[in-house]
Short mmCIF file of C-alpha atoms in Angstrom, two decimals:
data_model
loop_
_atom_site.label_atom_id
_atom_site.label_comp_id
_atom_site.label_asym_id
_atom_site.label_seq_id
_atom_site.Cartn_x
_atom_site.Cartn_y
_atom_site.Cartn_z
CA MET W 1 -60.23 63.09 11.78
CA SER W 2 -58.00 59.80 12.05
CA LYS W 3 -54.14 60.21 12.73
CA THR W 4 -51.32 58.93 11.29
CA TYR W 5 -48.55 57.25 13.58
CA ALA W 6 -46.42 60.26 12.85
CA ASP W 7 -49.47 62.53 14.08
CA LEU W 8 -49.34 60.29 17.11
CA LEU W 9 -45.77 60.24 18.06
CA GLN W 10 -45.45 64.11 17.55
CA ASP W 11 -48.52 64.33 20.04
CA VAL W 12 -46.84 62.06 22.52
CA ARG W 13 -43.48 63.91 22.41
CA HIS W 14 -45.36 67.06 22.89
CA ALA W 15 -47.07 65.57 26.04
CA VAL W 16 -44.02 63.88 27.71
CA THR W 17 -40.83 66.02 28.87
CA GLN W 18 -37.84 64.35 27.50
CA VAL W 19 -34.13 64.20 28.84
CA THR W 20 -31.10 64.38 27.06
CA LEU W 21 -28.47 61.23 27.68
CA GLU W 22 -25.95 63.79 28.90
CA GLU W 23 -28.23 65.14 31.86
CA LEU W 24 -29.32 61.53 32.59
CA ASP W 25 -25.58 60.20 32.92
CA ARG W 26 -25.15 63.54 35.23
CA ARG W 27 -27.97 62.62 37.35
CA ILE W 28 -26.80 59.27 37.79
CA ARG W 29 -23.32 60.24 38.53
CA GLU W 30 -24.65 62.74 41.42
CA ARG W 31 -26.66 60.14 42.81
CA GLU W 32 -29.72 62.34 42.39
CA ALA W 33 -33.12 60.64 43.73
CA ILE W 34 -34.42 58.68 40.31
CA THR W 35 -35.55 55.36 39.08
CA VAL W 36 -34.11 54.62 35.86
CA VAL W 37 -36.80 52.18 33.95
CA ASP W 38 -35.70 50.15 30.83
CA VAL W 39 -38.65 49.48 28.48
CA ARG W 40 -36.88 47.24 25.88
CA GLU W 41 -37.33 43.65 25.32
CA LYS W 42 -35.69 41.08 27.31
CA ASP W 43 -32.92 39.91 24.50
CA GLU W 44 -32.22 43.96 24.29
CA TRP W 45 -31.58 43.78 27.87
CA ARG W 46 -29.50 41.17 27.97
CA GLN W 47 -26.94 43.09 25.64
CA GLY W 48 -26.26 45.29 28.43
CA PHE W 49 -28.45 48.58 30.21
CA VAL W 50 -27.99 51.88 31.95
CA PRO W 51 -26.34 50.75 35.28
CA GLY W 52 -29.33 50.31 38.07
CA ALA W 53 -31.97 50.39 35.88
CA ILE W 54 -35.27 48.39 36.46
CA HIS W 55 -36.50 46.48 33.64
CA VAL W 56 -40.03 46.45 32.51
CA PRO W 57 -40.94 45.58 29.12
CA ARG W 58 -43.16 47.56 27.41
CA GLY W 59 -45.31 44.93 26.56
CA PHE W 60 -45.88 44.53 30.20
CA LEU W 61 -45.74 47.78 31.82
CA GLU W 62 -49.32 48.25 32.35
CA MET W 63 -49.58 45.00 34.10
CA GLN W 64 -45.97 45.12 35.92
CA ALA W 65 -45.89 48.91 36.81
CA GLU W 66 -47.17 49.41 40.04
CA GLN W 67 -45.23 46.01 41.32
CA LYS W 68 -42.24 47.20 40.08
CA LEU W 69 -42.56 51.13 40.62
CA PRO W 70 -44.74 51.61 43.93
CA ASP W 71 -43.92 55.03 44.69
CA LYS W 72 -46.03 56.92 41.95
CA ASN W 73 -44.52 60.52 42.94
CA ALA W 74 -41.13 59.33 42.35
CA ARG W 75 -38.68 60.77 39.91
CA ILE W 76 -38.63 58.45 36.58
CA VAL W 77 -36.73 58.23 33.43
CA VAL W 78 -37.69 55.72 30.87
CA TYR W 79 -35.51 54.99 28.15
CA CYS W 80 -35.57 52.51 25.30
CA ALA W 81 -33.35 51.68 22.25
CA GLY W 82 -34.03 55.08 20.34
CA GLY W 83 -36.29 56.88 22.14
CA ILE W 84 -39.84 56.10 20.62
CA ARG W 85 -40.90 53.21 22.57
CA SER W 86 -40.03 54.96 25.84
CA ALA W 87 -41.79 58.13 24.84
CA PHE W 88 -45.13 55.97 24.73
CA ALA W 89 -44.02 54.24 28.03
CA ALA W 90 -43.93 57.67 29.55
CA ARG W 91 -47.29 58.69 28.40
CA THR W 92 -48.87 55.34 29.91
CA LEU W 93 -47.11 55.64 33.30
CA THR W 94 -48.75 59.13 33.49
CA GLU W 95 -51.90 58.28 32.63
CA LEU W 96 -51.57 55.58 35.44
CA GLY W 97 -50.94 58.00 38.04
CA TYR W 98 -47.19 58.61 37.88
CA THR W 99 -46.67 62.28 38.37
CA ARG W 100 -42.79 63.01 37.68
CA VAL W 101 -41.97 60.66 34.46
CA GLU W 102 -39.33 61.75 31.63
CA SER W 103 -38.44 60.12 28.51
CA ALA W 104 -34.54 59.78 27.55
CA ASN W 105 -34.19 60.82 23.86
CA PRO W 106 -32.26 59.25 21.95
CA GLY W 107 -32.03 55.90 23.71
CA PHE W 108 -29.78 53.02 24.83
CA VAL W 109 -28.25 52.39 21.41
CA ARG W 110 -26.69 56.21 21.54
CA TRP W 111 -26.07 55.86 25.09
CA LYS W 112 -23.68 52.89 24.49
CA ASP W 113 -22.14 54.33 21.29
CA THR W 114 -21.39 57.73 23.38
CA GLY W 115 -19.29 55.64 25.85
CA PHE W 116 -21.74 56.03 28.83
CA PRO W 117 -21.30 53.37 31.69
CA VAL W 118 -23.16 50.14 30.55
CA GLU W 119 -23.84 47.27 32.90
CA LYS W 120 -24.24 43.93 32.05
CA PRO W 121 -26.98 41.20 33.41
CA ALA W 122 -25.99 38.41 35.18
CA ASP W 123 -24.37 35.53 33.38
CA LEU W 124 -26.95 33.13 33.47
CA THR W 125 -27.24 30.22 31.46
CA LYS W 126 -30.75 29.40 29.16
CA ASP W 127 -31.64 26.59 31.39
CA GLN W 128 -30.80 28.71 34.69
CA LEU W 129 -32.92 31.43 33.13
CA GLU W 130 -35.96 28.80 33.01
CA ARG W 131 -35.35 27.13 36.03
CA TYR W 132 -35.56 30.20 38.29
CA SER W 133 -37.80 32.55 36.15
CA ARG W 134 -40.32 32.87 39.18
CA HIS W 135 -37.27 34.46 41.07
CA LEU W 136 -36.21 36.60 38.45
CA LEU W 137 -39.80 37.98 38.17
CA LEU W 138 -39.06 39.53 41.78
CA PRO W 139 -37.49 43.09 41.69
CA GLU W 140 -36.25 41.68 44.98
CA VAL W 141 -34.30 39.06 43.69
CA GLY W 142 -33.99 39.21 39.97
CA GLU W 143 -31.05 38.20 37.89
CA LYS W 144 -28.38 39.99 39.75
CA GLY W 145 -29.77 38.42 43.02
CA GLN W 146 -30.00 35.05 41.67
CA GLU W 147 -26.52 35.32 40.37
CA LYS W 148 -25.45 35.99 44.24
CA LEU W 149 -27.62 33.14 45.19
CA LEU W 150 -25.58 30.94 42.69
CA LYS W 151 -21.99 32.15 44.41
CA SER W 152 -23.51 31.71 47.99
CA ARG W 153 -21.98 29.42 50.48
CA VAL W 154 -24.66 28.12 53.24
CA LEU W 155 -23.29 25.37 55.94
CA LEU W 156 -26.13 22.99 57.13
CA LEU W 157 -25.67 21.52 60.57
CA GLY W 158 -27.46 18.62 60.91
CA ALA W 159 -29.47 16.59 57.90
CA GLY W 160 -32.45 15.80 59.97
CA GLY W 161 -35.76 17.27 61.11
CA LEU W 162 -34.57 20.97 60.47
CA GLY W 163 -31.75 20.54 57.93
CA SER W 164 -34.18 18.41 55.64
CA PRO W 165 -36.53 21.11 54.24
CA ALA W 166 -33.95 23.85 54.87
CA ALA W 167 -31.51 22.04 52.24
CA LEU W 168 -34.45 21.07 49.97
CA TYR W 169 -35.54 24.90 49.70
CA LEU W 170 -31.85 26.08 49.53
CA ALA W 171 -31.00 23.85 46.86
CA ALA W 172 -34.17 24.42 44.74
CA ALA W 173 -33.46 28.39 45.30
CA GLY W 174 -29.97 27.99 43.65
CA VAL W 175 -27.79 28.39 46.45
CA GLY W 176 -24.52 27.30 44.47
CA THR W 177 -22.56 25.54 47.73
CA ILE W 178 -24.21 24.04 50.32
CA GLY W 179 -22.28 22.11 53.31
CA ILE W 180 -23.65 19.57 55.43
CA VAL W 181 -22.25 18.29 58.66
CA ASP W 182 -23.92 15.09 60.18
CA ASN W 183 -22.21 12.08 61.41
CA ASP W 184 -25.18 9.85 61.59
CA ALA W 185 -26.79 7.33 59.34
CA VAL W 186 -30.48 6.96 58.36
CA ASP W 187 -32.98 4.99 60.46
CA ALA W 188 -36.41 4.20 59.80
CA SER W 189 -37.49 6.50 62.57
CA ASN W 190 -35.83 9.59 60.78
CA LEU W 191 -38.64 8.98 58.02
CA GLN W 192 -41.36 10.41 59.83
CA ARG W 193 -39.91 13.88 59.25
CA GLN W 194 -36.49 14.01 57.56
CA VAL W 195 -37.78 14.36 54.16
CA LEU W 196 -34.31 14.45 52.46
CA HIS W 197 -33.98 10.69 52.86
CA GLY W 198 -36.27 7.63 52.06
CA THR W 199 -36.72 4.23 52.75
CA ASP W 200 -34.17 2.98 50.40
CA ARG W 201 -31.37 4.81 52.11
CA VAL W 202 -31.85 3.25 55.48
CA GLY W 203 -28.34 2.39 57.08
CA THR W 204 -26.54 4.63 54.81
CA SER W 205 -24.94 8.04 55.76
CA LYS W 206 -27.23 10.69 56.13
CA VAL W 207 -24.80 13.89 54.59
CA GLU W 208 -24.27 10.98 51.37
CA SER W 209 -28.29 10.68 51.06
CA ALA W 210 -28.78 14.21 51.38
CA LYS W 211 -26.32 14.74 48.47
CA LYS W 212 -27.99 12.24 46.31
CA THR W 213 -31.13 14.27 46.98
CA ILE W 214 -30.08 17.69 46.33
CA ALA W 215 -28.20 16.44 43.26
CA ASN W 216 -31.39 15.21 41.60
CA LEU W 217 -33.36 18.26 42.70
CA ASN W 218 -30.88 20.90 41.46
CA PRO W 219 -27.71 19.80 39.33
CA ASP W 220 -26.39 23.82 39.85
CA VAL W 221 -25.76 22.85 43.39
CA LYS W 222 -22.57 21.60 45.01
CA VAL W 223 -22.87 19.99 48.22
CA LEU W 224 -19.65 19.45 50.42
CA THR W 225 -20.35 16.74 52.85
CA PHE W 226 -18.60 16.35 56.56
CA ASP W 227 -19.49 13.09 57.97
CA GLU W 228 -18.30 13.61 61.57
CA ARG W 229 -19.61 15.04 64.45
CA LEU W 230 -18.52 19.04 64.92
CA ASN W 231 -16.20 19.21 67.65
CA SER W 232 -13.48 21.80 69.13
CA ASP W 233 -10.90 19.70 67.21
CA ASN W 234 -12.69 20.16 63.49
CA VAL W 235 -15.08 23.25 63.85
CA ASP W 236 -12.05 25.88 62.57
CA ARG W 237 -11.32 23.50 59.46
CA ILE W 238 -15.01 23.36 58.67
CA PHE W 239 -16.16 26.75 59.37
CA ASP W 240 -13.05 28.42 57.63
CA GLN W 241 -14.65 27.59 54.35
CA GLY W 242 -16.05 30.89 53.28
CA TRP W 243 -19.38 30.21 54.64
CA ASP W 244 -21.92 33.25 54.03
CA VAL W 245 -24.31 31.71 56.44
CA ILE W 246 -24.81 28.72 59.09
CA VAL W 247 -28.09 27.17 59.57
CA ASP W 248 -28.79 25.32 62.46
CA GLY W 249 -30.49 22.16 63.09
CA LEU W 250 -28.69 20.70 66.10
CA ASP W 251 -30.25 18.99 68.67
CA ASN W 252 -27.73 18.76 71.17
CA PHE W 253 -26.66 21.97 73.90
CA PRO W 254 -22.53 21.20 73.71
CA THR W 255 -22.24 21.96 70.08
CA ARG W 256 -25.06 24.55 69.85
CA TYR W 257 -22.40 26.70 72.17
CA LEU W 258 -19.76 25.49 70.25
CA VAL W 259 -21.11 26.83 67.01
CA ASN W 260 -21.92 30.08 68.93
CA ASP W 261 -18.62 30.60 70.03
CA ALA W 262 -16.82 29.79 66.58
CA SER W 263 -19.57 31.76 64.59
CA VAL W 264 -18.71 34.67 66.92
CA TRP W 265 -15.32 34.85 66.58
CA LYS W 266 -15.38 34.48 62.93
CA LYS W 267 -18.48 37.00 62.19
CA ILE W 268 -20.91 34.32 60.62
CA PRO W 269 -24.68 34.63 60.81
CA VAL W 270 -26.36 31.58 62.38
CA VAL W 271 -29.98 30.87 61.68
CA HIS W 272 -31.00 29.10 64.57
CA GLY W 273 -33.77 26.68 64.88
CA SER W 274 -35.43 24.51 67.67
CA ILE W 275 -38.47 21.93 67.72
CA PHE W 276 -40.37 20.33 70.97
CA ARG W 277 -43.23 18.43 70.44
CA PHE W 278 -45.74 20.69 68.78
CA ASP W 279 -43.65 23.75 69.14
CA GLY W 280 -40.66 25.47 67.19
CA GLN W 281 -38.64 28.72 67.28
CA VAL W 282 -36.28 30.25 64.96
CA THR W 283 -33.94 33.24 65.41
CA THR W 284 -30.94 34.75 63.50
CA PHE W 285 -27.64 35.44 65.61
CA TRP W 286 -25.85 37.99 63.69
CA PRO W 287 -22.34 38.78 65.26
CA TYR W 288 -22.16 41.98 67.16
CA GLN W 289 -25.62 43.07 65.30
CA GLY W 290 -27.59 41.29 68.04
CA PRO W 291 -27.56 38.68 70.67
CA CYS W 292 -25.68 35.57 70.84
CA TYR W 293 -26.75 32.10 71.64
CA ARG W 294 -25.07 32.89 75.18
CA CYS W 295 -27.20 35.96 75.76
CA LEU W 296 -30.32 34.31 75.13
CA TYR W 297 -28.97 30.82 77.27
CA PRO W 298 -26.01 31.92 79.63
CA GLU W 299 -26.33 28.31 80.87
CA PRO W 300 -28.08 25.10 79.50
CA PRO W 301 -31.43 24.28 80.96
CA PRO W 302 -31.76 21.27 83.04
CA PRO W 303 -32.06 18.04 81.18
CA HIS W 304 -36.01 17.89 82.39
CA LEU W 305 -36.88 21.06 80.74
CA ALA W 306 -35.39 20.10 77.46
CA PRO W 307 -35.83 16.64 76.33
CA SER W 308 -34.63 15.46 73.00
CA CYS W 309 -37.32 14.55 70.03
CA ALA W 310 -36.03 10.85 70.87
CA GLU W 311 -37.28 11.32 74.40
CA ALA W 312 -40.47 13.48 73.99
CA GLY W 313 -41.51 12.70 70.20
CA VAL W 314 -42.17 15.51 67.69
CA LEU W 315 -44.91 16.21 65.62
CA GLY W 316 -43.71 15.12 61.77
CA ILE W 317 -44.40 17.99 60.26
CA LEU W 318 -43.36 20.90 62.72
CA PRO W 319 -39.77 20.44 61.65
CA GLY W 320 -40.85 21.24 57.82
CA VAL W 321 -42.57 24.49 59.04
CA VAL W 322 -39.47 25.56 61.03
CA GLY W 323 -36.83 24.43 58.82
CA THR W 324 -38.53 26.08 55.92
CA ILE W 325 -38.47 29.51 57.86
CA GLN W 326 -34.50 28.95 58.44
CA ALA W 327 -34.22 28.61 54.55
CA THR W 328 -36.16 32.05 54.18
CA GLU W 329 -34.11 33.52 56.81
CA ALA W 330 -30.75 32.26 55.16
CA ILE W 331 -32.03 33.38 51.54
CA LYS W 332 -32.77 37.11 52.97
CA ILE W 333 -29.39 37.28 54.29
CA LEU W 334 -27.87 36.20 51.03
CA LEU W 335 -29.92 38.48 49.06
CA GLY W 336 -29.35 41.64 51.61
CA GLN W 337 -33.47 41.73 51.66
CA GLY W 338 -36.01 42.01 54.23
CA GLN W 339 -35.26 42.26 58.04
CA PRO W 340 -33.56 39.06 59.46
CA LEU W 341 -34.61 38.01 62.91
CA VAL W 342 -31.90 39.29 64.63
CA GLY W 343 -32.66 40.42 68.18
CA ARG W 344 -36.09 38.36 67.66
CA LEU W 345 -37.36 35.26 68.39
CA LEU W 346 -40.11 33.62 66.54
CA THR W 347 -42.16 30.91 68.23
CA TYR W 348 -44.40 28.69 66.72
CA ASP W 349 -47.12 26.59 68.49
CA SER W 350 -48.69 24.13 65.68
CA LEU W 351 -51.53 23.35 67.99
CA LYS W 352 -52.78 26.66 68.38
CA MET W 353 -51.77 27.68 64.70
CA GLN W 354 -50.14 30.40 66.39
CA PHE W 355 -46.78 32.57 65.83
CA ARG W 356 -45.16 35.16 68.22
CA THR W 357 -41.99 37.30 68.17
CA LEU W 358 -40.37 37.95 71.32
CA LYS W 359 -37.73 40.32 71.70
CA LEU W 360 -34.27 39.63 72.36
CA ARG W 361 -31.27 41.92 73.82
CA ARG W 362 -27.57 41.83 73.62
CA ASP W 363 -26.32 41.23 77.04
CA LYS W 364 -23.25 43.65 77.74
CA ASP W 365 -22.11 41.47 80.50
CA CYS W 366 -22.23 38.26 78.05
CA PRO W 367 -19.23 36.16 78.80
CA LEU W 368 -18.61 35.92 74.81
CA CYS W 369 -19.86 38.93 73.05
CA GLY W 370 -20.17 41.50 75.92
CA GLU W 371 -17.75 44.24 76.92
CA SER W 372 -15.69 42.17 78.72
CA PRO W 373 -15.42 38.57 77.03
CA SER W 374 -14.08 35.99 79.84
CA ILE W 375 -14.51 33.52 76.85
CA THR W 376 -11.55 33.66 74.16
CA LYS W 377 -11.01 29.88 73.41
CA TYR W 378 -12.95 27.09 72.88
CA VAL W 379 -13.77 25.24 75.99
CA ASP W 380 -14.88 21.74 77.56
CA TYR W 381 -18.80 21.99 75.99
CA GLU W 382 -19.59 18.70 77.33
CA GLY W 383 -18.26 19.35 80.66
CA PHE W 384 -19.83 23.04 80.67
CA CYS W 385 -23.47 21.58 79.70
CA ASN W 386 -23.50 18.76 82.44
CA VAL W 387 -22.57 21.18 85.21
CA GLY W 388 -25.25 20.75 87.83
CA ARG W 389 -27.06 18.21 85.87
#
């Protein structure tokens, strides 16, 4: 005998455990280990949702459940507008192997009318919802994460080989403010690897060239340019502008030590990258959470062990790989996701196509971040790096 819709709904409600809105509110307030799932449509979600809820539209539930709800033994409470779609969704999840699923009844309309807490989604424009749509599908990013990126501030040190890919991908990801420090002009020899620039920019300021490229890539991004060489006289002025992360694409030791000292004192994480011929490396120096640059390099290496790219050459593609990894590290820090390379050095051998990870330890005797620091103010970095050379 065929069933009517009413018969089917009744069967579903009998088969699914239901929870009242009052009980759901109590569990949330008492921070019980539950996962709240909103199965309404996107336009309904944008009007507000239960705080902390995961949005999985009913029409995509079967497709997205295992991605967004990986633990099939987690305690899950599903809700919709009135309690009907959530009941069908709860049964579907049970059929997919989820073992502890409940349906909230009635749904969000009553929840809101009763005065229970309501959270609003990020205030993204229609254009931003389209531009960052692939980010919004990621539970680790979503609308809240994208809003966080749009409010973030990243300072790039250098608009060259490493700064070019880092700048492009940070801008594409929607990092709202990007500062760029570089006092060089674009040279024809840069174009083999510095993809921010083009033939028509030869002879122009790198920071202005970078600004023009980023503006064309993503108009959401505000670019602050510092057409000057970083030194002890201007580092405080540049660093004291609310940066969340610094991406270090420098190629000289005096400035690297200066950046390290300033960032430790100001407690700003630095994503450090370096390249040499066919090899690259990346690590993240997060003040007092792991080692600093001085822990890794108490003294600069002799010149013959660390020639510049102009002296030793570099594979043009190499900085693209390393700079992109730096951008990935910065995005992870901004979103609070994953495990940054704090206390780990990632090395890349492009000839062998091999990555390795080395553990780094914080030095308790470090003169900067150790237990009894001896460096408490900026020093003569040029003199320090030339001692014994």
